[in-house]
PDB file of C-alpha atoms in Angstrom:
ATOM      1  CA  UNK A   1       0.000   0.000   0.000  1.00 59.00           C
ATOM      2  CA  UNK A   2       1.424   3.466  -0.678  1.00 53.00           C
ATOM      3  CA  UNK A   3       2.525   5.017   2.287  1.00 61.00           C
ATOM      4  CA  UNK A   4      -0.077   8.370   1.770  1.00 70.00           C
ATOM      5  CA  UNK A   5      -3.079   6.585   3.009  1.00 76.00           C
ATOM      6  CA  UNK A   6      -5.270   7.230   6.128  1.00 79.00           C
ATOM      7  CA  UNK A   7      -5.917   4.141   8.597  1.00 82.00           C
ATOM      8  CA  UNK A   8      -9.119   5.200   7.178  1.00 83.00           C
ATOM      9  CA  UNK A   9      -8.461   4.897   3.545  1.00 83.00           C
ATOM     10  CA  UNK A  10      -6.880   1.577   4.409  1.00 85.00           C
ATOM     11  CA  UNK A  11      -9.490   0.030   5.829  1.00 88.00           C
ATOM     12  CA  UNK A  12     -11.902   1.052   3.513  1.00 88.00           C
ATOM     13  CA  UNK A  13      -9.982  -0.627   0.476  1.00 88.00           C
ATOM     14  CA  UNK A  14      -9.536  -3.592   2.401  1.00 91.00           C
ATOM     15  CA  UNK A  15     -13.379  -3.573   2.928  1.00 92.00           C
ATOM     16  CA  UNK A  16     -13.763  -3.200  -0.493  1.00 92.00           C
ATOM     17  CA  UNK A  17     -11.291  -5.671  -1.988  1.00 93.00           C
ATOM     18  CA  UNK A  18     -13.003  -8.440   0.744  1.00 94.00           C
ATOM     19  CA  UNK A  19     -16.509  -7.501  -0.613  1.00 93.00           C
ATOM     20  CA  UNK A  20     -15.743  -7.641  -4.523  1.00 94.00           C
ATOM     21  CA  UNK A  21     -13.539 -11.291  -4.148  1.00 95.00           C
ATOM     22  CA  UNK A  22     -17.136 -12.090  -2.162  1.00 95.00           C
ATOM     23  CA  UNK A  23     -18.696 -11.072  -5.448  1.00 95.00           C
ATOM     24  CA  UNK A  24     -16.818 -12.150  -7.621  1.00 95.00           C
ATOM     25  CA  UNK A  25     -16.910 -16.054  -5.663  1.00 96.00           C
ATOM     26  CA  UNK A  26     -20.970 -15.817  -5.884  1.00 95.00           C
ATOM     27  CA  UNK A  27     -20.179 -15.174  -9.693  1.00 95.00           C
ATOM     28  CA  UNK A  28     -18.144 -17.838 -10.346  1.00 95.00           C
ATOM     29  CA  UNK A  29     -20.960 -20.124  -8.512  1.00 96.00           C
ATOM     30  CA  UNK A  30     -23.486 -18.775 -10.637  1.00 94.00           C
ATOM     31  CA  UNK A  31     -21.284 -19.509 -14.152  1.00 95.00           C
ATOM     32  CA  UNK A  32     -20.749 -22.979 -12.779  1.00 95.00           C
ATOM     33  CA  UNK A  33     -24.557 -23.475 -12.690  1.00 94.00           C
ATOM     34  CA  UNK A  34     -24.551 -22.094 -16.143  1.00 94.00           C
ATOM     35  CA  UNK A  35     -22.482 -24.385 -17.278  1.00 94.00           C
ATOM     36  CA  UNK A  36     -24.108 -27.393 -15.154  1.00 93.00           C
ATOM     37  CA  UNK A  37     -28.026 -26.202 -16.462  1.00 92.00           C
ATOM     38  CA  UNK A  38     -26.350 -26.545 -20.404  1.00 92.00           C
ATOM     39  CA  UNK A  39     -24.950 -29.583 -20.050  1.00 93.00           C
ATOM     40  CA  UNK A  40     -28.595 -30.627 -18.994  1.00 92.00           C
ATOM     41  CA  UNK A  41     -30.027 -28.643 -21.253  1.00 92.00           C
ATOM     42  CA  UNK A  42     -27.705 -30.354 -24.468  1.00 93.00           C
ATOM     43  CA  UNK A  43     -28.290 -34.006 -22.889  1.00 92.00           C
ATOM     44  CA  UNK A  44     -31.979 -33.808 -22.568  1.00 90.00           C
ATOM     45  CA  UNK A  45     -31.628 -32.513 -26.307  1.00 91.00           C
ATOM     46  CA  UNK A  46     -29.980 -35.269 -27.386  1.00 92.00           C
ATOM     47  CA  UNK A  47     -31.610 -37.958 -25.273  1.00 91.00           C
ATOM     48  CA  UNK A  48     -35.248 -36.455 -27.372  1.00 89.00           C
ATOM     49  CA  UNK A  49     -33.968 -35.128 -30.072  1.00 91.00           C
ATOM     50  CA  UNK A  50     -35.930 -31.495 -29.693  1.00 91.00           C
ATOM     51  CA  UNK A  51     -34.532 -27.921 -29.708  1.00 91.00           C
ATOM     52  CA  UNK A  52     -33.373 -26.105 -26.661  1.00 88.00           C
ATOM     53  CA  UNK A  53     -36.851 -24.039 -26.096  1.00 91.00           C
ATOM     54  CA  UNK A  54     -38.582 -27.641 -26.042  1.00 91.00           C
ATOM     55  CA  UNK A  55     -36.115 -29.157 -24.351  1.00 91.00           C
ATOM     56  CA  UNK A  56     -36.693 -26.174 -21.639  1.00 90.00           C
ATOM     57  CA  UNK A  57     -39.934 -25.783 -21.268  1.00 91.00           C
ATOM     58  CA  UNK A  58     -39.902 -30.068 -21.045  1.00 91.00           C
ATOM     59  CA  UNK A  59     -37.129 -30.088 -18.448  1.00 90.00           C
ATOM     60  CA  UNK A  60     -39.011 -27.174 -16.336  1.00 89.00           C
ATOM     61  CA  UNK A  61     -42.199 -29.116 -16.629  1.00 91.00           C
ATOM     62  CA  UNK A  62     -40.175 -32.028 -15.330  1.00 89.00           C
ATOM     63  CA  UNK A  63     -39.214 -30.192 -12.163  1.00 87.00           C
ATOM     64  CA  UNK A  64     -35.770 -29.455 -12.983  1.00 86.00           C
ATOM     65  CA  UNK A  65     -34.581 -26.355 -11.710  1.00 86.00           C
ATOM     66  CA  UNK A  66     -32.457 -24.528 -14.309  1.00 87.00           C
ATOM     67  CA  UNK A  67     -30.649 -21.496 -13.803  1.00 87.00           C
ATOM     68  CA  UNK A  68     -31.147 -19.344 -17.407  1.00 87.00           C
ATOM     69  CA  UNK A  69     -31.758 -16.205 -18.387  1.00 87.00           C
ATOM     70  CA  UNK A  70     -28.787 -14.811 -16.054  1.00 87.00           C
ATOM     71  CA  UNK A  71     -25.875 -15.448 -18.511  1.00 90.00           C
ATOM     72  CA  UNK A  72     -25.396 -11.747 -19.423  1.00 93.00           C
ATOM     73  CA  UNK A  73     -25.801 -10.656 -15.491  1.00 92.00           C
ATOM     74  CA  UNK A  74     -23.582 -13.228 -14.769  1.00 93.00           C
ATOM     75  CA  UNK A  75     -20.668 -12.535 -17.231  1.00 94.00           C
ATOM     76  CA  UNK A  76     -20.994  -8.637 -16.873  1.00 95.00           C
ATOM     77  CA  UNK A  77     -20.389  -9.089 -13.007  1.00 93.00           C
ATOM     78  CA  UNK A  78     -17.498 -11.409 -12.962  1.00 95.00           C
ATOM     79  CA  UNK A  79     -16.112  -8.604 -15.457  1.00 95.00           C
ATOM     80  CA  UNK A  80     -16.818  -5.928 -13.305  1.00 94.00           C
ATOM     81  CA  UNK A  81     -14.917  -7.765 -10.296  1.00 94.00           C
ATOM     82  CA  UNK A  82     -12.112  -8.627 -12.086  1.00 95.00           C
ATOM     83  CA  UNK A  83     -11.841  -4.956 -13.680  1.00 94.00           C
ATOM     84  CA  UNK A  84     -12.263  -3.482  -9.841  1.00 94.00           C
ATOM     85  CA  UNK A  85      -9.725  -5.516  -8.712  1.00 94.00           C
ATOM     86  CA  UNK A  86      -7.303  -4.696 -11.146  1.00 94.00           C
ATOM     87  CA  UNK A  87      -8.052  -0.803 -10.730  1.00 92.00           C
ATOM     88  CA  UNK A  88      -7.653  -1.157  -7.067  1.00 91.00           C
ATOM     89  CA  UNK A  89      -4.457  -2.801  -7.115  1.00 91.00           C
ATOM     90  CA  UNK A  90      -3.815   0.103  -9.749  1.00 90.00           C
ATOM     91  CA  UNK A  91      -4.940   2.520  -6.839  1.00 88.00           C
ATOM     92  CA  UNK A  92      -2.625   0.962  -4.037  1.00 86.00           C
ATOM     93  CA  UNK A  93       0.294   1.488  -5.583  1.00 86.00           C
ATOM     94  CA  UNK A  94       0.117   4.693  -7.310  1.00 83.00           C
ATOM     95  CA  UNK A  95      -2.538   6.745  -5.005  1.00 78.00           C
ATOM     96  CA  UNK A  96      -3.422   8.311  -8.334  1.00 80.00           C
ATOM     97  CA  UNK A  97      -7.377  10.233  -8.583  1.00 82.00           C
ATOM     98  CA  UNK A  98      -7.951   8.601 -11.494  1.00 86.00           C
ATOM     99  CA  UNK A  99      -7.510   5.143 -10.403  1.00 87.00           C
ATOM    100  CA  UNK A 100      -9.480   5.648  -7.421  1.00 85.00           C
ATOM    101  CA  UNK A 101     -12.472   7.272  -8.981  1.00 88.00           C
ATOM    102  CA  UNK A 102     -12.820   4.587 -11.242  1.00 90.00           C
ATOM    103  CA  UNK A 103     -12.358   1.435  -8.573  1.00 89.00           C
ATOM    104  CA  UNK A 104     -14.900   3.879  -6.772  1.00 89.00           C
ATOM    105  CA  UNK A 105     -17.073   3.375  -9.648  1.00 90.00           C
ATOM    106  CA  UNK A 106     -16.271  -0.214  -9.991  1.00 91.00           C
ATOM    107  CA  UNK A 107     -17.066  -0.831  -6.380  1.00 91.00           C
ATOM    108  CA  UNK A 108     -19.984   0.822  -7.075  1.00 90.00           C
ATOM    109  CA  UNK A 109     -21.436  -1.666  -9.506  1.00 89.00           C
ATOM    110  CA  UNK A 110     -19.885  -4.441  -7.898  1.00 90.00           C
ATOM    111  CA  UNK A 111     -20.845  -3.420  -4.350  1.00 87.00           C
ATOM    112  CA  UNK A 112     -22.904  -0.777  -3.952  1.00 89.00           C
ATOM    113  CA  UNK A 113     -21.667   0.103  -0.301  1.00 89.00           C
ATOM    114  CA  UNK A 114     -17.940  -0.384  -0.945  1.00 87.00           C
ATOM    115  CA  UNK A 115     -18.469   2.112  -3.820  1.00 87.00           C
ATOM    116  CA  UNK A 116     -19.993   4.659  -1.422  1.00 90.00           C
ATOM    117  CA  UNK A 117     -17.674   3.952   1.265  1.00 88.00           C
ATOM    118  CA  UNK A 118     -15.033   4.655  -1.373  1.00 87.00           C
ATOM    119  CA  UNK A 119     -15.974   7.441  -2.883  1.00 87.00           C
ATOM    120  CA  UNK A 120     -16.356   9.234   0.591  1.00 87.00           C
ATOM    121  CA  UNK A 121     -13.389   8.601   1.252  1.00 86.00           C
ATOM    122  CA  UNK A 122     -11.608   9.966  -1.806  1.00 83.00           C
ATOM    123  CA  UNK A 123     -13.727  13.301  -1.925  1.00 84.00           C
ATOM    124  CA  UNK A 124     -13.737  13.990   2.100  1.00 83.00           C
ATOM    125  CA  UNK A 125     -10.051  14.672   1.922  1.00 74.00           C
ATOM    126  CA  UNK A 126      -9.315  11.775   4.593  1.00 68.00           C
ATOM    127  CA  UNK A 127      -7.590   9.443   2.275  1.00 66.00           C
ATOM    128  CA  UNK A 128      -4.352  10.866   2.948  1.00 66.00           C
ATOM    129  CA  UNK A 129      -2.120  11.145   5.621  1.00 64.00           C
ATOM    130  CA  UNK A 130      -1.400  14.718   7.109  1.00 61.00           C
ATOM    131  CA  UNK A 131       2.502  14.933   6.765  1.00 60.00           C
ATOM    132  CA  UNK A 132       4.375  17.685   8.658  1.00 59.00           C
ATOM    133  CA  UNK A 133       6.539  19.787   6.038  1.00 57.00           C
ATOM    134  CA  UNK A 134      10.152  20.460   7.370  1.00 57.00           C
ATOM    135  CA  UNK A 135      12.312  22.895   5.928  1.00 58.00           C
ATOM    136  CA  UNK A 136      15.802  21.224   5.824  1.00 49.00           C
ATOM    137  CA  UNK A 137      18.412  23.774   5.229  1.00 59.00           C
ATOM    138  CA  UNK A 138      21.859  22.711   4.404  1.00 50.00           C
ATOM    139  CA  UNK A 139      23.706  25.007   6.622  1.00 61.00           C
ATOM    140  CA  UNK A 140      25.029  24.399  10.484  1.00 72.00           C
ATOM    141  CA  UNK A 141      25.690  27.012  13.083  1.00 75.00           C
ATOM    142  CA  UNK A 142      29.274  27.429  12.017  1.00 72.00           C
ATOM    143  CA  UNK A 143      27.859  28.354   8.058  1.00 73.00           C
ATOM    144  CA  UNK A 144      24.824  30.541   9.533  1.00 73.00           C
ATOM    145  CA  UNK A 145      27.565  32.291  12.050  1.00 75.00           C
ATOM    146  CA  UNK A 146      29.680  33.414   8.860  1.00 73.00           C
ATOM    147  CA  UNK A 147      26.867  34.200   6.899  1.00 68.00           C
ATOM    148  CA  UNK A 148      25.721  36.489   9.322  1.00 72.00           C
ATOM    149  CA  UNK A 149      29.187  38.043   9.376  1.00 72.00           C
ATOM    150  CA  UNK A 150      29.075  38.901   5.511  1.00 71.00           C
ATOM    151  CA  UNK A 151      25.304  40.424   5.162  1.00 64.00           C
ATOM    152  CA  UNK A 152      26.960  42.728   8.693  1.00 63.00           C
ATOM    153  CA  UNK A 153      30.242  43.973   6.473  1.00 61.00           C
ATOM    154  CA  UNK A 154      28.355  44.363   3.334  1.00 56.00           C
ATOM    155  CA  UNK A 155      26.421  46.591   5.466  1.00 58.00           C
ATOM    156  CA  UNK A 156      28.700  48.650   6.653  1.00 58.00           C
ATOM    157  CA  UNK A 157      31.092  49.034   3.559  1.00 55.00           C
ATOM    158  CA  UNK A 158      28.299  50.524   2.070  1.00 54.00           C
ATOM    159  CA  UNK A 159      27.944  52.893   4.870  1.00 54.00           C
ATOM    160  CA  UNK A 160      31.367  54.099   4.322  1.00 49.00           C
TER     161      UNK A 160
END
């Protein structure tokens, strides 16, 4: 993690990384089922040699509980989790706007409270850390003693 962010803005992308591999795990369920309710689907088409509406509406009749009509859902969220993780990672290790306003909006579809957790944070001005700004100067007491010294006789030459 970059070193910029809050214990705030850390916790908050944790949260949100947890909640889209949650996501993205009830996704990857749900295109297993796909892929279980097709190879039903292809089997009962074979076994009776109709198309795949018949063989549907004959499996449903049957009692068979098929999980269809969710493909594009389905798909679209795995996308979106795998995109939010990326653009979080992205976000981590740069601490760049961009990045974060866009795994905002990725958390957002994803998870709609990670995305509004994140996106408070980024535009409250608590994702990064207050740093104290020192002013190093180069110079020890012996350099500032001499320097002193020189502005005092440039003053006075011109006085004479």
């Amino acid at each position: 993690m970059n070193y910029r962010f809050s214990k705030l803005s850390k916790t908050i992308i944790i949260i949100n990384i947890v909640l889209t591999l949650t996501v993205a795990v009830i996704h990857g369920y749900n295109i297993h089922r796909i892929e279980v309710t097709n190879e039903k689907i292809y089997k009962f088409m074979e076994e009776k040699n109709v198309t795949r509406y018949t063989a549907i509406r004959m499996l449903e009749r049957e009692g068979e509980k098929l999980f269809i009509n969710q493909e594009f859902t389905t798909y679209f969220g795995m996308f979106m989790c795998i995109l939010t993780l990326i653009l979080l990672y992205k976000f981590l290790k740069s601490h760049g706007f961009f990045f974060g306003f866009f795994a905002a909006f990725g958390s957002f579809v994803t998870s709609f409270v990670g995305g509004l957790l994140l996106f408070y944070v980024i535009f409250s001005k608590k994702s990064e850390i207050k740093r104290k700004i020192k002013r190093y100067s180069l110079k020890d007491e012996w350099e500032r003693y001499i320097h002193e010294k020189v502005i005092i006789i440039d003053n006075t030459e011109d006085k004479v």
